[in-house]
CSV table of C-alpha atoms in Angstrom, one decimal:
chain,number,residue,atom,x,y,z
A,1,MET,CA,12.9,-12.1,-33.0
A,2,LEU,CA,14.7,-10.4,-30.0
A,3,LYS,CA,12.5,-7.2,-30.4
A,4,GLU,CA,9.3,-9.3,-30.5
A,5,ASN,CA,10.3,-11.3,-27.4
A,6,VAL,CA,11.3,-8.2,-25.4
A,7,ASN,CA,7.9,-6.5,-26.2
A,8,ASP,CA,6.0,-9.6,-25.3
A,9,LEU,CA,8.0,-10.2,-22.1
A,10,ILE,CA,7.3,-6.7,-21.0
A,11,ALA,CA,3.6,-7.4,-21.6
A,12,PHE,CA,3.9,-10.7,-19.7
A,13,LEU,CA,5.4,-9.0,-16.7
A,14,VAL,CA,2.6,-6.5,-16.5
A,15,VAL,CA,0.0,-9.3,-16.8
A,16,ALA,CA,1.7,-11.3,-14.0
A,17,GLN,CA,1.8,-8.3,-11.8
A,18,GLU,CA,-1.8,-7.3,-12.3
A,19,ARG,CA,-3.1,-10.8,-12.5
A,20,SER,CA,-5.8,-9.5,-14.7
A,21,PHE,CA,-5.9,-9.1,-18.5
A,22,THR,CA,-8.3,-6.1,-18.0
A,23,ARG,CA,-6.0,-4.1,-15.8
A,24,ALA,CA,-2.9,-5.1,-17.7
A,25,ALA,CA,-4.4,-4.1,-21.0
A,26,ALA,CA,-5.4,-0.7,-19.5
A,27,ARG,CA,-1.8,-0.2,-18.3
A,28,LEU,CA,-0.3,-1.2,-21.7
A,29,GLY,CA,-2.8,0.8,-23.7
A,30,VAL,CA,-3.9,-2.3,-25.8
A,31,SER,CA,-7.1,-4.3,-26.1
A,32,GLN,CA,-7.7,-7.4,-24.0
A,33,SER,CA,-8.0,-9.6,-27.1
A,34,ALA,CA,-4.7,-8.3,-28.5
A,35,LEU,CA,-3.0,-8.9,-25.1
A,36,SER,CA,-4.4,-12.4,-24.9
A,37,HIS,CA,-3.1,-13.1,-28.4
A,38,THR,CA,0.4,-11.8,-27.4
A,39,MET,CA,0.5,-14.1,-24.4
A,40,ARG,CA,-0.5,-17.1,-26.4
A,41,SER,CA,2.1,-16.3,-29.0
A,42,LEU,CA,4.8,-15.9,-26.4
A,43,GLU,CA,3.9,-19.3,-24.8
A,44,ALA,CA,3.9,-20.9,-28.3
A,45,ARG,CA,7.4,-19.6,-29.1
A,46,MET,CA,8.8,-20.6,-25.7
A,47,GLY,CA,7.0,-24.0,-25.8
A,48,ILE,CA,5.8,-23.7,-22.2
A,49,ARG,CA,2.7,-22.5,-20.4
A,50,LEU,CA,3.3,-19.2,-18.5
A,51,LEU,CA,-0.2,-18.4,-17.3
A,52,THR,CA,-3.0,-20.3,-15.7
A,53,ARG,CA,-6.3,-19.0,-16.8
A,54,THR,CA,-9.8,-19.7,-15.3
A,55,THR,CA,-13.1,-18.0,-15.7
A,56,ARG,CA,-12.5,-16.0,-12.5
A,57,SER,CA,-8.7,-15.6,-12.1
A,58,MET,CA,-5.4,-15.6,-13.8
A,59,SER,CA,-2.0,-16.3,-12.3
A,60,PRO,CA,1.5,-17.3,-13.4
A,61,THR,CA,2.5,-21.0,-13.6
A,62,ALA,CA,5.6,-22.2,-11.8
A,63,ALA,CA,7.5,-21.4,-15.1
A,64,GLY,CA,5.9,-18.0,-15.2
A,65,GLU,CA,6.8,-17.2,-11.6
A,66,ARG,CA,10.4,-18.2,-12.4
A,67,LEU,CA,10.4,-15.8,-15.4
A,68,VAL,CA,9.1,-13.0,-13.3
A,69,GLU,CA,11.7,-13.5,-10.6
A,70,ARG,CA,14.6,-13.7,-13.1
A,71,LEU,CA,13.6,-11.1,-15.7
A,72,GLY,CA,11.6,-8.6,-13.6
A,73,PRO,CA,14.5,-7.0,-11.8
A,74,HIS,CA,16.5,-6.7,-15.1
A,75,PHE,CA,13.7,-4.8,-16.9
A,76,SER,CA,13.3,-2.6,-13.8
A,77,GLU,CA,17.0,-1.8,-14.0
A,78,ILE,CA,16.7,-1.0,-17.7
A,79,GLU,CA,13.8,1.3,-17.0
A,80,THR,CA,15.7,3.1,-14.3
A,81,GLU,CA,18.7,3.6,-16.5
A,82,LEU,CA,16.5,5.1,-19.2
A,83,ASN,CA,15.0,7.4,-16.7
A,84,LEU,CA,18.6,8.4,-15.6
A,85,MET,CA,19.4,9.3,-19.2
A,86,ARG,CA,16.4,11.6,-19.2
A,87,GLU,CA,17.9,13.3,-16.2
A,88,MET,CA,20.5,14.8,-18.5
A,89,ARG,CA,17.9,17.3,-19.3
A,90,ASP,CA,17.9,20.7,-17.5
A,91,VAL,CA,14.5,20.0,-16.0
A,92,PRO,CA,14.0,16.9,-13.8
A,93,ALA,CA,11.6,14.4,-15.4
A,94,GLY,CA,10.7,10.8,-15.1
A,95,ASN,CA,8.1,8.3,-13.8
A,96,ILE,CA,7.7,7.3,-10.2
A,97,ARG,CA,5.5,4.3,-9.1
A,98,ILE,CA,4.4,4.2,-5.4
A,99,THR,CA,2.3,1.8,-3.4
A,100,ALA,CA,0.7,2.7,0.0
A,101,GLY,CA,-2.3,1.9,2.1
A,102,ASP,CA,-5.4,4.0,2.1
A,103,HIS,CA,-4.6,5.9,5.3
A,104,ALA,CA,-1.1,6.8,4.2
A,105,VAL,CA,-2.4,8.0,0.8
A,106,ASP,CA,-5.3,10.1,2.2
A,107,TYR,CA,-3.5,11.7,5.2
A,108,LEU,CA,0.1,11.8,4.2
A,109,LEU,CA,0.9,11.2,0.5
A,110,TRP,CA,-1.9,13.2,-1.1
A,111,PRO,CA,-1.3,16.5,0.8
A,112,ALA,CA,2.4,16.3,-0.2
A,113,LEU,CA,1.7,15.2,-3.7
A,114,GLN,CA,-0.3,18.2,-4.8
A,115,PRO,CA,2.4,20.8,-4.4
A,116,PHE,CA,5.0,18.4,-5.7
A,117,LEU,CA,3.2,17.9,-9.0
A,118,GLN,CA,2.8,21.6,-9.4
A,119,ALA,CA,6.4,22.3,-8.7
A,120,TRP,CA,7.7,19.6,-11.1
A,121,PRO,CA,5.3,19.3,-14.1
A,122,ASP,CA,7.6,16.8,-16.0
A,123,ILE,CA,7.6,14.3,-13.2
A,124,HIS,CA,4.8,11.7,-13.4
A,125,VAL,CA,3.6,9.8,-10.4
A,126,GLU,CA,1.5,6.6,-10.3
A,127,VAL,CA,0.0,5.7,-6.9
A,128,THR,CA,-1.4,2.3,-6.2
A,129,VAL,CA,-3.6,2.1,-3.1
A,130,ASP,CA,-3.1,-1.3,-1.6
A,131,ASN,CA,-3.3,-2.3,2.1
A,132,ALA,CA,-1.5,-5.6,1.4
A,133,LEU,CA,2.2,-6.0,2.1
A,134,THR,CA,3.2,-5.6,-1.5
A,135,ASP,CA,6.6,-6.7,-2.7
A,136,ILE,CA,7.8,-3.5,-4.4
A,137,VAL,CA,10.6,-5.3,-6.3
A,138,THR,CA,8.4,-7.9,-7.9
A,139,GLY,CA,5.7,-5.3,-8.4
A,140,ARG,CA,8.3,-3.0,-10.1
A,141,PHE,CA,7.4,-0.1,-7.8
A,142,ASP,CA,10.0,2.5,-7.1
A,143,ALA,CA,9.0,2.8,-3.4
A,144,GLY,CA,6.3,2.0,-0.9
A,145,ILE,CA,5.0,3.7,2.2
A,146,ARG,CA,4.3,1.5,5.3
A,147,LEU,CA,4.7,1.6,9.1
A,148,GLY,CA,8.2,1.0,10.2
A,149,GLU,CA,7.6,-2.4,11.7
A,150,GLN,CA,6.4,-3.6,8.2
A,151,VAL,CA,9.5,-2.5,6.3
A,152,ALA,CA,12.0,-5.3,5.4
A,153,LYS,CA,15.5,-4.9,7.0
A,154,ASP,CA,17.2,-4.8,3.6
A,155,MET,CA,15.4,-1.7,2.5
A,156,ILE,CA,16.3,2.0,2.9
A,157,ALA,CA,13.7,3.5,5.1
A,158,VAL,CA,13.0,7.3,5.3
A,159,PRO,CA,10.6,8.6,8.0
A,160,VAL,CA,7.7,10.5,6.4
A,161,SER,CA,5.4,11.1,9.3
A,162,PRO,CA,5.5,11.9,13.0
A,163,PRO,CA,4.8,9.1,15.6
A,164,MET,CA,1.3,7.8,15.5
A,165,ARG,CA,-1.4,6.4,17.8
A,166,MET,CA,-4.2,4.0,17.2
A,167,ILE,CA,-7.2,4.8,19.3
A,168,VAL,CA,-10.7,3.3,20.1
A,169,VAL,CA,-13.7,5.5,19.4
A,170,GLY,CA,-17.5,5.0,19.3
A,171,SER,CA,-20.5,7.3,18.9
A,172,PRO,CA,-22.5,8.9,21.7
A,173,ASP,CA,-25.5,6.7,20.6
A,174,TYR,CA,-23.4,3.5,21.0
A,175,PHE,CA,-22.2,4.5,24.5
A,176,SER,CA,-25.8,5.3,25.5
A,177,ARG,CA,-26.5,1.5,25.0
A,178,HIS,CA,-23.1,0.1,26.2
A,179,PRO,CA,-20.8,0.7,29.1
A,180,VAL,CA,-17.5,2.5,28.6
A,181,PRO,CA,-14.7,-0.1,28.5
A,182,GLN,CA,-12.1,0.3,31.3
A,183,ALA,CA,-9.5,-2.1,29.9
A,184,PRO,CA,-8.7,-3.7,26.6
A,185,ALA,CA,-10.1,-7.1,27.8
A,186,ASP,CA,-13.5,-5.4,28.1
A,187,LEU,CA,-13.7,-5.0,24.3
A,188,GLN,CA,-14.6,-8.7,24.1
A,189,GLN,CA,-18.0,-7.7,25.5
A,190,HIS,CA,-18.4,-4.9,23.0
A,191,VAL,CA,-19.4,-4.7,19.3
A,192,CYS,CA,-16.2,-4.2,17.3
A,193,ILE,CA,-16.1,-3.2,13.7
A,194,ASN,CA,-13.2,-5.2,12.2
A,195,MET,CA,-11.0,-5.2,9.1
A,196,ARG,CA,-9.5,-8.3,7.4
A,197,LEU,CA,-5.8,-8.3,6.7
A,198,PRO,CA,-5.3,-8.5,2.9
A,199,THR,CA,-2.0,-10.3,3.1
A,200,LEU,CA,-2.7,-13.0,5.7
A,201,GLY,CA,-6.5,-13.1,5.5
A,202,GLY,CA,-7.1,-13.0,9.3
A,203,LEU,CA,-8.8,-10.2,11.2
A,204,TYR,CA,-6.7,-7.4,12.4
A,205,ALA,CA,-5.9,-7.7,16.1
A,206,TRP,CA,-6.2,-4.4,18.1
A,207,GLU,CA,-2.9,-3.8,19.8
A,208,PHE,CA,-2.6,-1.9,23.1
A,209,SER,CA,0.3,-1.2,25.4
A,210,GLN,CA,0.8,0.4,28.8
A,211,GLN,CA,4.1,0.8,30.7
A,212,GLY,CA,5.7,-2.0,28.6
A,213,LYS,CA,2.7,-4.3,28.9
A,214,ALA,CA,1.3,-5.3,25.5
A,215,ILE,CA,-2.1,-6.7,24.8
A,216,ARG,CA,-3.7,-7.9,21.6
A,217,VAL,CA,-7.5,-8.1,21.5
A,218,ARG,CA,-9.8,-9.5,18.8
A,219,GLY,CA,-13.3,-8.3,19.4
A,220,GLU,CA,-16.4,-9.5,17.5
A,221,GLY,CA,-19.2,-7.6,15.8
A,222,GLN,CA,-21.6,-7.6,12.9
A,223,LEU,CA,-19.4,-5.8,10.4
A,224,ILE,CA,-16.1,-6.5,8.8
A,225,ILE,CA,-15.1,-3.8,6.3
A,226,ASN,CA,-11.6,-2.7,5.1
A,227,PRO,CA,-11.9,0.8,3.8
A,228,LEU,CA,-11.0,3.2,6.6
A,229,ARG,CA,-13.6,5.8,5.7
A,230,HIS,CA,-16.4,3.2,5.9
A,231,ARG,CA,-15.3,2.0,9.3
A,232,ILE,CA,-15.4,5.6,10.5
A,233,SER,CA,-18.9,6.1,9.0
A,234,ALA,CA,-20.1,2.9,10.6
A,235,ALA,CA,-18.8,4.0,14.0
A,236,LYS,CA,-20.5,7.4,13.7
A,237,ALA,CA,-23.7,5.5,12.9
A,238,GLY,CA,-23.5,3.7,16.2
A,239,ILE,CA,-22.8,0.2,14.7
A,240,GLY,CA,-19.8,-0.4,17.0
A,241,LEU,CA,-16.4,0.6,18.1
A,242,ILE,CA,-13.4,1.1,15.8
A,243,PHE,CA,-9.6,1.1,16.2
A,244,VAL,CA,-8.2,3.7,13.9
A,245,PRO,CA,-5.3,6.2,13.5
A,246,GLU,CA,-5.9,9.2,15.8
A,247,ASP,CA,-5.6,11.8,13.1
A,248,THR,CA,-8.4,10.3,11.1
A,249,VAL,CA,-11.0,11.0,13.8
A,250,ALA,CA,-9.6,14.0,15.6
A,251,ALA,CA,-12.1,16.3,14.1
A,252,ASP,CA,-15.0,14.0,15.0
A,253,ILE,CA,-13.8,13.8,18.6
A,254,ALA,CA,-13.5,17.6,18.8
A,255,ALA,CA,-17.1,17.9,17.4
A,256,GLY,CA,-18.4,15.3,19.8
A,257,THR,CA,-19.7,12.9,17.1
A,258,LEU,CA,-17.2,10.3,18.3
A,259,ILE,CA,-15.9,9.6,21.8
A,260,GLN,CA,-12.5,8.2,22.6
A,261,VAL,CA,-12.0,5.5,25.2
A,262,LEU,CA,-9.0,3.5,26.6
A,263,ASP,CA,-6.8,6.5,26.1
A,264,ASP,CA,-4.1,5.4,28.6
A,265,TRP,CA,-3.7,2.1,26.7
A,266,CYS,CA,-3.1,3.8,23.4
A,267,GLU,CA,0.6,4.7,23.3
A,268,PRO,CA,2.4,6.3,20.4
A,269,PHE,CA,4.6,4.2,18.0
A,270,PRO,CA,6.9,5.1,15.1
A,271,GLY,CA,4.9,6.3,12.1
A,272,TYR,CA,5.2,5.8,8.3
A,273,TYR,CA,8.4,5.3,6.3
A,274,LEU,CA,9.0,5.6,2.6
A,275,TYR,CA,11.1,2.5,1.7
A,276,TYR,CA,13.0,1.4,-1.4
A,277,PRO,CA,15.7,-1.1,-2.4
A,278,SER,CA,19.2,-0.1,-1.3
A,279,ARG,CA,20.8,-1.5,-4.4
A,280,ARG,CA,18.9,0.6,-6.9
A,281,GLN,CA,20.3,3.8,-8.4
A,282,HIS,CA,17.7,6.6,-8.4
A,283,THR,CA,16.9,9.5,-10.6
A,284,THR,CA,16.9,13.1,-9.6
A,285,ALA,CA,13.1,13.0,-9.9
A,286,PHE,CA,12.9,10.2,-7.3
A,287,SER,CA,15.3,12.1,-5.0
A,288,LEU,CA,13.1,15.2,-5.2
A,289,PHE,CA,10.1,13.0,-4.3
A,290,VAL,CA,11.8,11.5,-1.3
A,291,ASP,CA,12.9,15.0,-0.1
A,292,ALA,CA,9.3,16.3,-0.5
A,293,LEU,CA,7.9,13.5,1.8
A,294,ARG,CA,10.8,13.4,4.3
A,295,TYR,CA,9.6,14.1,7.9
A,296,ARG,CA,11.8,16.6,9.6
A,297,GLY,CA,10.1,16.9,13.0
A,298,ASN,CA,8.4,19.9,14.4
């Protein structure tokens, strides 16, 4: 009975995390029908409903959320201890699960990940690209990568990038039809390509600062689209202005396909941090991963 419950509870935690039988079944390597049967059997044995299912969504009930909160950290600790036992081998090995936004993955994590995987073939890394402010403890991630201001105070935070700047750019075609903005407030008269915040649901406010004066601007436009690469493509097509990390458009600015404006309002700020719970014991594999990403300055 205990073995059956443990296996089913592990499956339940994956379903609750993914909020999808399709994604959970893929992670567990089982069929959707088998996983659905497992969840029904678990609910029947416990005598309580753990999941709310509709034709379009699936989410834990209040009892299911309580089970996730109470059991999730314990299973995570067990998994960590098992990985630590594997560290008794001569060659570092183990599994590392990371969550990060698309910009951090494309411009920071991926360049570091390629040589890391080649150097340590027995270390397996799973990367989840998610621009939401994911709870890495509930999600059973080993670590996340976010901007410093987004990292909770109770986490260990390791710098993994230099300071950054967000800048405003548009295409030569766009500026042939619109005046160049002289101050952030002018953006309210321009066509702005926006992104929606996945966690809060509102539109991302463009944040500017100059000599200690901070301004937040929400411009309007025809297009709201979250993937960074699509916003850049839309700006190059002349659809509107974008507010993006400087490194993502540096080559386009140099080539003249995009023009930067409001430069004196775009001050640098602390960049990305790798963060993880302070109370968790980590494997040699994870320590090597942190060291590979750590930013050491110029």
